[in-house]
Short mmCIF file of C-alpha atoms in Angstrom, two decimals:
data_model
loop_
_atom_site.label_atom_id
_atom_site.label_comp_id
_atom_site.label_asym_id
_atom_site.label_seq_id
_atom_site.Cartn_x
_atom_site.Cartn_y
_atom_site.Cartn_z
CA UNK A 1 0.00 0.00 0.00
CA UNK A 2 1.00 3.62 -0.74
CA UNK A 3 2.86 5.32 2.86
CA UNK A 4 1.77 8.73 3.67
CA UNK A 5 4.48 10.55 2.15
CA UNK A 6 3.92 8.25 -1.44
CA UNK A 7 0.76 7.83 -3.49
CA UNK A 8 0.23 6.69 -6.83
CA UNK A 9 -0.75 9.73 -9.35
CA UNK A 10 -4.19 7.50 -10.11
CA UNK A 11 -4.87 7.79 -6.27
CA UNK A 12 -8.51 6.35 -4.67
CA UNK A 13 -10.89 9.90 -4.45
CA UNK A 14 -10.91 10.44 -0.93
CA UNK A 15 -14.54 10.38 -0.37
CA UNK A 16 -17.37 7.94 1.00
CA UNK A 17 -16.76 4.56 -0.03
CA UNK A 18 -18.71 3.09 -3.56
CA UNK A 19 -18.53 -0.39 -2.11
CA UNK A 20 -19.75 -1.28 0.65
CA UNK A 21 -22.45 -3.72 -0.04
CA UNK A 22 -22.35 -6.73 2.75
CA UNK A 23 -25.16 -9.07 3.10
CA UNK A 24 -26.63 -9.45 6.60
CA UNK A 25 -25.25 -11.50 9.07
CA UNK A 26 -25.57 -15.38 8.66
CA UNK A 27 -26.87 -15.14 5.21
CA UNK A 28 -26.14 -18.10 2.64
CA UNK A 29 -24.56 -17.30 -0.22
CA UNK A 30 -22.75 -19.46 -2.92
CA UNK A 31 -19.20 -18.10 -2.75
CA UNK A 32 -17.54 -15.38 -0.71
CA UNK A 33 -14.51 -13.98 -2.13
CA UNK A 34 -11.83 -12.95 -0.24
CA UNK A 35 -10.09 -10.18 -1.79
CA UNK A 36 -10.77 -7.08 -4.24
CA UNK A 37 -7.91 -7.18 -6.50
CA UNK A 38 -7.80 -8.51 -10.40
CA UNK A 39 -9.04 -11.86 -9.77
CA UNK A 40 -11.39 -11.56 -6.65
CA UNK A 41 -13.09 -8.91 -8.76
CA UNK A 42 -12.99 -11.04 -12.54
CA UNK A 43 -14.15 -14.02 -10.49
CA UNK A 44 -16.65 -12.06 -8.73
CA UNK A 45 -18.11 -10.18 -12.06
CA UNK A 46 -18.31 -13.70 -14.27
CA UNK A 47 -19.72 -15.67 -11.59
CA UNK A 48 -22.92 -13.31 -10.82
CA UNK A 49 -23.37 -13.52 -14.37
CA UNK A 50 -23.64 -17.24 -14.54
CA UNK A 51 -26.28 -16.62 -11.75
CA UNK A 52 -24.06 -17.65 -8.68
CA UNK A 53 -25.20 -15.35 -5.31
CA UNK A 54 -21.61 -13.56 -4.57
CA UNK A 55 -20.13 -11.32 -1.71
CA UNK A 56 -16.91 -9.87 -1.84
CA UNK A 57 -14.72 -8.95 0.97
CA UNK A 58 -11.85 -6.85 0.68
CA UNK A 59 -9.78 -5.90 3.73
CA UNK A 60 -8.80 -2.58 2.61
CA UNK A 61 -10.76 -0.23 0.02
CA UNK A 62 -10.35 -1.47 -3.74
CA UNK A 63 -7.48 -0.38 -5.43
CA UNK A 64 -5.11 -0.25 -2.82
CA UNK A 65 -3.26 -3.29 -3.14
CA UNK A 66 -0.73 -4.63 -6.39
CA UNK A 67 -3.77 -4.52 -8.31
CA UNK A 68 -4.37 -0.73 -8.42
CA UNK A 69 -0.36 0.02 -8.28
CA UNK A 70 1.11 -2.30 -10.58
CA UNK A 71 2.77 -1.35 -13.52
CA UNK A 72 -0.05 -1.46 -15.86
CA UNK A 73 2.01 -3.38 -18.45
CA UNK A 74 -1.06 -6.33 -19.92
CA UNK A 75 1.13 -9.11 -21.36
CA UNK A 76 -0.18 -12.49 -22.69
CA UNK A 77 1.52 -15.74 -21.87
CA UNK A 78 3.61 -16.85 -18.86
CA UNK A 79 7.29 -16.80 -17.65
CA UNK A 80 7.68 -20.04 -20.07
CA UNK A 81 7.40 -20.80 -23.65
CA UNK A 82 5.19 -22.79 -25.31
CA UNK A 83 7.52 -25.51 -25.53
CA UNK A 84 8.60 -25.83 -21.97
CA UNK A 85 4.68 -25.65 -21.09
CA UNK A 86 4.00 -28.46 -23.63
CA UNK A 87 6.65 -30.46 -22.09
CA UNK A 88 6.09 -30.09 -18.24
CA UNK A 89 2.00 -30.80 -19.23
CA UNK A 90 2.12 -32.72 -21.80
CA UNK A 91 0.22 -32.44 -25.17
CA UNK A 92 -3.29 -31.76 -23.75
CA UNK A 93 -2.65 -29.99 -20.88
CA UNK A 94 0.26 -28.19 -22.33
CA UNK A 95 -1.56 -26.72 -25.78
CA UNK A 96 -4.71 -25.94 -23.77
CA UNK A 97 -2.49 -23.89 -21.15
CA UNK A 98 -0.75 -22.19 -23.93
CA UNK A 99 -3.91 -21.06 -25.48
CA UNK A 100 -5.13 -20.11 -22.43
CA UNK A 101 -1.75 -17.91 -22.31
CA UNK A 102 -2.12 -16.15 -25.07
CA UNK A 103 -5.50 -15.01 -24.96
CA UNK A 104 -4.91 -13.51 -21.68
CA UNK A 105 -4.72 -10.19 -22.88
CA UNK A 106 -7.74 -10.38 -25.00
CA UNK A 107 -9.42 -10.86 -22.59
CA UNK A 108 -8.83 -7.55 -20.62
CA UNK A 109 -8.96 -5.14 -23.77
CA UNK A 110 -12.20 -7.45 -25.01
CA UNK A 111 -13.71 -6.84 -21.64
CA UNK A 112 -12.36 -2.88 -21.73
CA UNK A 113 -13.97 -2.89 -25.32
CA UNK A 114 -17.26 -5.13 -24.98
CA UNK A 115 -18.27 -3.00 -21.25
CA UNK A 116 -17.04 0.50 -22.49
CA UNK A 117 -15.20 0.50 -19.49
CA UNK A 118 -13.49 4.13 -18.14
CA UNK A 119 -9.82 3.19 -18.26
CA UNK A 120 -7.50 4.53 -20.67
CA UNK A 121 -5.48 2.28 -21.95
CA UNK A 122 -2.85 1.92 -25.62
CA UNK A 123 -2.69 -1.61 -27.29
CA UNK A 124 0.25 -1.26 -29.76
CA UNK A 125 2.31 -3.91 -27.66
CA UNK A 126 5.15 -4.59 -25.46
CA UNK A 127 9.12 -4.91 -25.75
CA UNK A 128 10.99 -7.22 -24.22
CA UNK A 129 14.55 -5.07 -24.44
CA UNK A 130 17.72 -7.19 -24.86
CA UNK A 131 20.78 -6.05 -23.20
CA UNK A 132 22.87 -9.02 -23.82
CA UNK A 133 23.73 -11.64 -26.92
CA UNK A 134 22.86 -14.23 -24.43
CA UNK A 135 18.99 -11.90 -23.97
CA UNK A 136 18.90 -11.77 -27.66
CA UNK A 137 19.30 -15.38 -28.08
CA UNK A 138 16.27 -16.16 -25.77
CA UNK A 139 14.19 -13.36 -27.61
CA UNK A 140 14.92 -15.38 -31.24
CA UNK A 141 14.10 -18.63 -29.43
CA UNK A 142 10.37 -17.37 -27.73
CA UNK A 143 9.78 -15.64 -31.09
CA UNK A 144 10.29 -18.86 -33.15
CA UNK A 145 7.71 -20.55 -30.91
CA UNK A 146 5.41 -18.22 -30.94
CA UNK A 147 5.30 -17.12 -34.35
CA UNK A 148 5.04 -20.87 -35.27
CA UNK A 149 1.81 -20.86 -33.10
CA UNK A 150 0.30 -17.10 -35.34
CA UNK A 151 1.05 -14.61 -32.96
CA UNK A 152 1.93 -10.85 -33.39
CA UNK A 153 5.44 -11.02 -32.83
CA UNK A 154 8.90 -10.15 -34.20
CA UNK A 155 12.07 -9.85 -33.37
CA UNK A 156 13.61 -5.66 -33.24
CA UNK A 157 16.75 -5.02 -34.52
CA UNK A 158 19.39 -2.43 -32.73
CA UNK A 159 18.28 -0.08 -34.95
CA UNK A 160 14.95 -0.88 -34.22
CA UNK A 161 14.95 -0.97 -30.64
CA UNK A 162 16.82 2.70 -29.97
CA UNK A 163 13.69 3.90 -32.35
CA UNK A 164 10.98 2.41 -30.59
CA UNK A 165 12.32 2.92 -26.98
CA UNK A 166 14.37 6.43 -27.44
CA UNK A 167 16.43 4.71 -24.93
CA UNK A 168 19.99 3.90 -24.73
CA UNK A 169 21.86 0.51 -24.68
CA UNK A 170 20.06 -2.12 -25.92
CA UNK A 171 21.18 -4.65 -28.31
CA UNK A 172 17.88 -5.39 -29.58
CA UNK A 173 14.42 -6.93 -28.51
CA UNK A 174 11.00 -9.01 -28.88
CA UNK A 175 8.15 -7.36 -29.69
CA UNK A 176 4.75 -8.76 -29.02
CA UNK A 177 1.86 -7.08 -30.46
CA UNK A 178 -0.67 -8.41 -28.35
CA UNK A 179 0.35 -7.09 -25.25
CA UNK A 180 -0.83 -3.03 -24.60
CA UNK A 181 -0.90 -0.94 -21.72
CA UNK A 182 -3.89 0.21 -19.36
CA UNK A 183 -4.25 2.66 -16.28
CA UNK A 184 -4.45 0.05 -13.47
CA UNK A 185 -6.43 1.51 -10.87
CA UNK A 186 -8.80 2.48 -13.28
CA UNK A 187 -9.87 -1.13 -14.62
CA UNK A 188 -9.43 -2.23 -10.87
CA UNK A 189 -12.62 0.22 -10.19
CA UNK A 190 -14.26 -0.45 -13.62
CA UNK A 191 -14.10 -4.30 -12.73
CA UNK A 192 -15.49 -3.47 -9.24
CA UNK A 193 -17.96 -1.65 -10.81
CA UNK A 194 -18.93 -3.93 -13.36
CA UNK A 195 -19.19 -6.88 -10.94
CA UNK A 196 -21.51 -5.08 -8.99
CA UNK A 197 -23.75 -4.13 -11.28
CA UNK A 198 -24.21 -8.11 -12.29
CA UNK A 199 -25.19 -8.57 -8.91
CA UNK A 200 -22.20 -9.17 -6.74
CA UNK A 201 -21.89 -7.48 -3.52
CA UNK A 202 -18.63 -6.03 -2.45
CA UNK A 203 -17.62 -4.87 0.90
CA UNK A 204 -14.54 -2.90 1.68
CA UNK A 205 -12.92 -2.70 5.10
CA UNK A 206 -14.13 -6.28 5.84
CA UNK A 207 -10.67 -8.33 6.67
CA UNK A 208 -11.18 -11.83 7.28
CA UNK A 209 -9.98 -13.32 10.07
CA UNK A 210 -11.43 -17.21 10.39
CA UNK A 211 -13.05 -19.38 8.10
CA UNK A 212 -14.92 -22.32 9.59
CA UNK A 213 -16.50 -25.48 8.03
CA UNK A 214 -20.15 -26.24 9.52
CA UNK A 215 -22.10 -29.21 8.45
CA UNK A 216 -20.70 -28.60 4.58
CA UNK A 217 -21.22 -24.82 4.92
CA UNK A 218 -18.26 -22.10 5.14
CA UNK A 219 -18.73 -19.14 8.00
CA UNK A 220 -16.48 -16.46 6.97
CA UNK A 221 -16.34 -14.11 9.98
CA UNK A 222 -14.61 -10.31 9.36
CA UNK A 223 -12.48 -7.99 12.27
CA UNK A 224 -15.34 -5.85 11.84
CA UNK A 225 -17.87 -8.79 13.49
CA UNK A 226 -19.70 -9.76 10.59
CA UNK A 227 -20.63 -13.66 9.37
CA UNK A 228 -21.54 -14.74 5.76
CA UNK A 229 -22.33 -18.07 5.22
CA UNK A 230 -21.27 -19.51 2.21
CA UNK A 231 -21.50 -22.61 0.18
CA UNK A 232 -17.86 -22.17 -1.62
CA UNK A 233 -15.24 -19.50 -0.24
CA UNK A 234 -11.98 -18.34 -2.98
CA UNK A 235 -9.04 -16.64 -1.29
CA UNK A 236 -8.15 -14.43 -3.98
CA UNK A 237 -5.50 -12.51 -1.57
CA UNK A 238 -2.17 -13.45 -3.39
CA UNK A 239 0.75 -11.33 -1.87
CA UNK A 240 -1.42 -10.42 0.78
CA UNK A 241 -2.24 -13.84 2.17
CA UNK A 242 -1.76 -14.21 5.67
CA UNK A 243 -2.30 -17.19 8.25
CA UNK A 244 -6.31 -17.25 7.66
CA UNK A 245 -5.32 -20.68 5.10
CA UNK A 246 -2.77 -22.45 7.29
CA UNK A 247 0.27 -22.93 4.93
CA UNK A 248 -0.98 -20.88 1.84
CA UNK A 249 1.11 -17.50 2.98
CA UNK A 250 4.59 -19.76 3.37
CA UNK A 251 3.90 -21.08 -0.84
CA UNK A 252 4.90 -17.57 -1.92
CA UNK A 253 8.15 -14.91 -1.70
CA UNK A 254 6.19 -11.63 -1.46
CA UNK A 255 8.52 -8.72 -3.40
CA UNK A 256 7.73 -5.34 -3.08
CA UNK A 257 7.71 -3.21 -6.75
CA UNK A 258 8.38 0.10 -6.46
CA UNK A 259 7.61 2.89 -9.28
CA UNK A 260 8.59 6.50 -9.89
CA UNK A 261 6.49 9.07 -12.03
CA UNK A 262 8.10 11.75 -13.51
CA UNK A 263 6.18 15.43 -14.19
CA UNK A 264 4.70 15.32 -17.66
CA UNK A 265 7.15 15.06 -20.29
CA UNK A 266 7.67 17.72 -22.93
CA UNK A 267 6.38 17.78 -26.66
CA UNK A 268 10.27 16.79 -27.70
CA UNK A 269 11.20 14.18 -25.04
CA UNK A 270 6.88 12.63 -25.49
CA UNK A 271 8.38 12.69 -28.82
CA UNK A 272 11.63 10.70 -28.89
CA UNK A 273 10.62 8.09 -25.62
CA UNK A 274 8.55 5.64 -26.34
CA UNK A 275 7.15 7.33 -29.72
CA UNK A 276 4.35 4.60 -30.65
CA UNK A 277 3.36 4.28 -27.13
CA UNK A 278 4.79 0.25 -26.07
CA UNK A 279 5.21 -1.14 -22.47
CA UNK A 280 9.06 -2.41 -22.39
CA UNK A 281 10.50 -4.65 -19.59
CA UNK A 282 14.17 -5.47 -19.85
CA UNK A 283 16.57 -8.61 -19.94
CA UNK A 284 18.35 -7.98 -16.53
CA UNK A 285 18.29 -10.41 -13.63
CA UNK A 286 16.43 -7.66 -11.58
CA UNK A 287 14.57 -6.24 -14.58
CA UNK A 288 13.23 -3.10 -15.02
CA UNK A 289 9.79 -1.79 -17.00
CA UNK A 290 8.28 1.50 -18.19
CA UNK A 291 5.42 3.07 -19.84
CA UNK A 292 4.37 6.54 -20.32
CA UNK A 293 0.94 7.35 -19.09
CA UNK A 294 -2.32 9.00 -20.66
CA UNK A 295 -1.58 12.28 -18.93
CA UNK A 296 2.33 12.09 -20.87
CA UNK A 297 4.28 11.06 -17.85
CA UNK A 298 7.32 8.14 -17.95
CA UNK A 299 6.63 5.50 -15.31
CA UNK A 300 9.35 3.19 -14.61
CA UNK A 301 9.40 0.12 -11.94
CA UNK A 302 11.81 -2.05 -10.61
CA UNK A 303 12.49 -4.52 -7.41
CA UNK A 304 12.45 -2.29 -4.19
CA UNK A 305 13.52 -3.22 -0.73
CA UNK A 306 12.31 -6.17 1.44
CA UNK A 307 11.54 -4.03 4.12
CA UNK A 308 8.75 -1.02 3.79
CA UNK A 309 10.21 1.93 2.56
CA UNK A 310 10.98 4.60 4.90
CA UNK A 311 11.66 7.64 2.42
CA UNK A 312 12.36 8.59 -0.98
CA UNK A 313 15.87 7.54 -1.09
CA UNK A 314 14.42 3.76 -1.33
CA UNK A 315 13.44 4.50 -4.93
CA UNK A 316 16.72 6.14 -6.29
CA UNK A 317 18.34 3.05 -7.66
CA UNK A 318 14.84 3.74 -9.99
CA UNK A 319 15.89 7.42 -10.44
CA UNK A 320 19.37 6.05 -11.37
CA UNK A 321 17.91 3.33 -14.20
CA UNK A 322 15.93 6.17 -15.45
CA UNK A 323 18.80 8.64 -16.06
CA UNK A 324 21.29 5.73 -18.07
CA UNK A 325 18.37 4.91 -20.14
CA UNK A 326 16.86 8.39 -20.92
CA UNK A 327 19.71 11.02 -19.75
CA UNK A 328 17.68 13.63 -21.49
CA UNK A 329 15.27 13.30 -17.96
CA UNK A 330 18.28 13.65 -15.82
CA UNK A 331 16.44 16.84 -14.73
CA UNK A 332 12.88 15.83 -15.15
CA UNK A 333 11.70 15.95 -12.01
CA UNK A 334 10.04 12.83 -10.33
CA UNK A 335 6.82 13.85 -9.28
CA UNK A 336 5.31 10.35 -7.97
CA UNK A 337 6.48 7.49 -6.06
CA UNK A 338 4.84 4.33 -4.78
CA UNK A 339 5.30 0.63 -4.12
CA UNK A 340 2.84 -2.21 -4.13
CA UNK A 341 3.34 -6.00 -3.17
CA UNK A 342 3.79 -9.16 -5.76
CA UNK A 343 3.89 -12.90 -4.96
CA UNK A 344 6.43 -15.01 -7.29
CA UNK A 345 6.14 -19.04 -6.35
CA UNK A 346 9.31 -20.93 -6.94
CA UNK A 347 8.17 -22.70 -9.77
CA UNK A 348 7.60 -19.26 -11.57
CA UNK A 349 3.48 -20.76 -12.54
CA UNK A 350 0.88 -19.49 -10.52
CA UNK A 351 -0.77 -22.22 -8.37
CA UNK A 352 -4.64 -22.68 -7.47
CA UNK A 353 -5.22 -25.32 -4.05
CA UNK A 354 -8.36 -26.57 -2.99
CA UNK A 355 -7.04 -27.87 0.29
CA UNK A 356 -11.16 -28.68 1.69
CA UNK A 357 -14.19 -28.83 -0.91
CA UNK A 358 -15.28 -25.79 -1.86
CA UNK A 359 -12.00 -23.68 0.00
CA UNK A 360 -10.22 -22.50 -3.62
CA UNK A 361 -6.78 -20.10 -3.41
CA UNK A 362 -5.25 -18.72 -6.20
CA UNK A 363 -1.35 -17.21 -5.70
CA UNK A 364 1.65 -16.14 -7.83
CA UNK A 365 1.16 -13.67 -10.68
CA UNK A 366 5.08 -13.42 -11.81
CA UNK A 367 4.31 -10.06 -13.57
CA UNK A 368 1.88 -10.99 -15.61
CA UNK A 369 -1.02 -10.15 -13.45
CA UNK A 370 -2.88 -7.85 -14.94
CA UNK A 371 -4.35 -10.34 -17.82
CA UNK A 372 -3.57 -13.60 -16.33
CA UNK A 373 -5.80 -13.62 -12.88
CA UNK A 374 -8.39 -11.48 -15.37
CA UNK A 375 -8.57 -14.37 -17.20
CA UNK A 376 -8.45 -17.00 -14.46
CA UNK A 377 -11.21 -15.46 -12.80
CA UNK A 378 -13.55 -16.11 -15.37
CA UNK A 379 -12.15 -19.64 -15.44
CA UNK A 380 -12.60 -20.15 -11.36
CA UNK A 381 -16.19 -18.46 -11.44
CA UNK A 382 -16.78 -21.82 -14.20
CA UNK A 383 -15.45 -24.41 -11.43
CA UNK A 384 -17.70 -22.88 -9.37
CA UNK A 385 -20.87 -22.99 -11.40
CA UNK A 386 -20.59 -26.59 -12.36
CA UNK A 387 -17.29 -28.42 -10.38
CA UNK A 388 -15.41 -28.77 -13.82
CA UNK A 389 -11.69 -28.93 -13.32
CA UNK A 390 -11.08 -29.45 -16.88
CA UNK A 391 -11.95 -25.63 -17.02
CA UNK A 392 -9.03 -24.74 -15.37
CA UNK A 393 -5.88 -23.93 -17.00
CA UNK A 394 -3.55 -25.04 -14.14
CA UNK A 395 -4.16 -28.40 -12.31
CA UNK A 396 -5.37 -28.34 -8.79
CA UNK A 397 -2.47 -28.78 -6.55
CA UNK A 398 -1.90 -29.54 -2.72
CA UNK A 399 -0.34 -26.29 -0.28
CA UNK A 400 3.18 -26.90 -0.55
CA UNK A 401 5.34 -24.64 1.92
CA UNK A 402 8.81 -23.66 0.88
CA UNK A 403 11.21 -25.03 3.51
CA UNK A 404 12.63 -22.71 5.51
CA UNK A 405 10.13 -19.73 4.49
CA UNK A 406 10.80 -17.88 7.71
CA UNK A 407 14.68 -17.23 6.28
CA UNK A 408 13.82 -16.85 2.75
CA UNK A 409 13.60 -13.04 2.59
CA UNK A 410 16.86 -12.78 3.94
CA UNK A 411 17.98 -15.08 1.22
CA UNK A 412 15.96 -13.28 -1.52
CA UNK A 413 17.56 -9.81 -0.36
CA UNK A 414 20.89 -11.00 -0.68
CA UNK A 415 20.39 -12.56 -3.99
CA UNK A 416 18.54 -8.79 -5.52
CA UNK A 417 22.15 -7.41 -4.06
CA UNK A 418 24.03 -10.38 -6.12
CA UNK A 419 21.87 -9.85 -9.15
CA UNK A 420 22.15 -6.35 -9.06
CA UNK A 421 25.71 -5.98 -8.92
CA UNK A 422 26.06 -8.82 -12.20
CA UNK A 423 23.97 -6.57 -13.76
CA UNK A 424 26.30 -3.61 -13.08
CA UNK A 425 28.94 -5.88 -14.82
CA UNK A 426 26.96 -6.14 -18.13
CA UNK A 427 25.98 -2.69 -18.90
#
């Protein structure tokens, strides 16, 4: 969440709440959803509209977790390629999970399109940049599979990639055409919106804090006092998960991503960064992404500290990336600066459990969470309606806790130091 001294420039309005529709105490419903972000929302929206009686709880006010503060970036597929998923699932599995991937982003610009939803948004792609030969390699290798399968995609040249990007440095790139860009608090509301108006209820300022199992019916009991009875409950609380699911919280390494706004760039430098208007993420161990924004600002985001930040010298290694790609900004000011949390799972897939019938949890975006849990939802709100697992993309799997999750911060710290200096090397 945003500290007092950082918000994001798409802040919340500070006035009444729009959601705060809770059901009264003890009533039966057929699935409470834990959580207001991407996929508590997409689940929430799909399932009222296959008729399913839904109430949402969120434990702060929509918007303010990764959800609302991400980087906006909407890019289809997953951390692997086609052929690694086709391998690891095997034909069926595999080539349904890799259509699955690559409609993910469809599926947020169809929904942006089909609802006329308020959120401005650009859909003329994103660059992966290449800083190495070893990047570029891997860039020729996921376009060949891709292309093979009739996607969008090609591979930028040096040339290319300094035209496109206005930035410095790179020795070329991957450009998929599917991917675009959207204002992420924006479709955050718009989804809350939408969901509502198909009949789900959503309550803000409801945490959770026990979830009991009654004679084949869920009680899911808030801080605030309040019971709803339910027939199916979905933890859709990803990097937020805490100890209400015994287990679920130690499955994930939470990272904090921290972004910097600059003021509105001028007509020349809107001009020569990012001309056509792509998202880019780099090749680097400890990567960084930017987009400019519908009011003509450059965002850029990056890893941040484990620890919450404690002033605006915790985003400067972000001020530094900024100035070696675009020196031109080196007195831009930076206007903006907030952080939000992500959950990566060491397998680098997300994961959905159903450790009890009708107890579903969904974790581990790996930057792609903006299209992928929009698109999941609508496949969980199916399980729900009629029990199909087939409708998944991702098989059911049992909690799995990563050994020694109490020390693995302190091990993830010290490998964003390692990374960060091998970067330093390869510039």
């Amino acid at each position: 969440m945003p500290t007092s001294f950082s918000v994001p420039i798409w802040q919340k309005p500070q006035t009444a709440s729009t959601f705060q529709s809770l059901v009264p105490d003890g009533t039966l419903v057929d699935v409470v959803i834990v959580g207001g972000g991407f996929m508590g929302l997409s689940t929430a929206l799909h399932a009222a509209r296959l008729g399913l009686g839904v109430q949402v709880l969120e434990a702060g006010e929509i918007g303010q977790g990764a959800s609302g503060l991400n980087g906006g970036q909407v890019i289809p597929g997953l951390k692997y390629d086609p052929e690694w998923l086709l391998e690891h699932f095997g034909p069926e599995r595999g080539l349904a999970l890799v259509d699955f991937a690559a409609s993910t982003a469809d599926t947020v610009f169809n929904l942006i399109r089909d609802e006329k939803l308020a959120v401005p948004f650009t859909r003329n792609g994103w660059i992966q940049a290449a800083h190495t030969e070893t990047a570029l390699t891997a860039a020729a290798n996921r376009d060949r599979q891709w292309r093979a399968r009739g996607a969008d995609v090609r591979l930028l040249s040096q040339s290319e990639i300094a035209a496109m990007t206005g930035a410095q440095g790179y020795l070329g790139g991957w450009l998929d055409r599917r991917a675009g860009i959207i204002d992420p608090l924006a479709y955050t509301l718009e989804l809350a919106r939408i969901a509502a108006a198909a009949g789900a209820r959503i309550a803000e300022r409801q945490k959770v804090v026990k979830l009991t199992r009654d004679a084949g019916v869920w009680r899911v009991s808030s801080a605030n006092g309040a019971e709803v009875r339910a027939k199916a409950v979905v933890l859709a609380t990803n990097a937020y998960s805490d100890g209400l699911l015994p287990g679920l919280a130690e499955t994930i390494v939470p990272l904090h991503s921290f972004q910097i706004a600059t003021a509105p760039l001028s007509s020349n430098l809107a001009a020569a960064i990012l001309p056509e208007g792509q998202a880019v993420s780099d090749s680097r161990r400890i990567l960084i992404y930017y987009r400019k924004t519908a009011d003509g600002r450059l965002v850029l985001g990056g890893r941040g500290r484990m620890a919450l930040p404690s002033g605006e010298a915790d985003w400067a290694h972000l001020q530094r990336a900024l100035v070696r790609l675009y020196p031109a900004l080196a007195d831009t000011p930076i206007e903006k600066r907030w952080f939000g949390r992500v959950a990566m799972t060491p397998d680098h897939l997300p994961h959905i459990h159903e450790p009890e019938k009708g107890l579903l949890a969904v974790v581990g975006c790996q930057g792609r969470g903006v299209g992928l849990m929009s698109a999941l939802g609508k496949r969980m709100a199916g399980y729900l309606a009629n029990g199909d697992a087939a409708r998944l993309p991702f098989p059911l799997s049992p909690i799995r806790p990563i050994p020694f999750h109490a020390f693995r911060q302190v091990g993830v710290a010290a490998t964003i130091a390692w990374y960060r200096m091998l970067d330093a090397f390869e510039r």
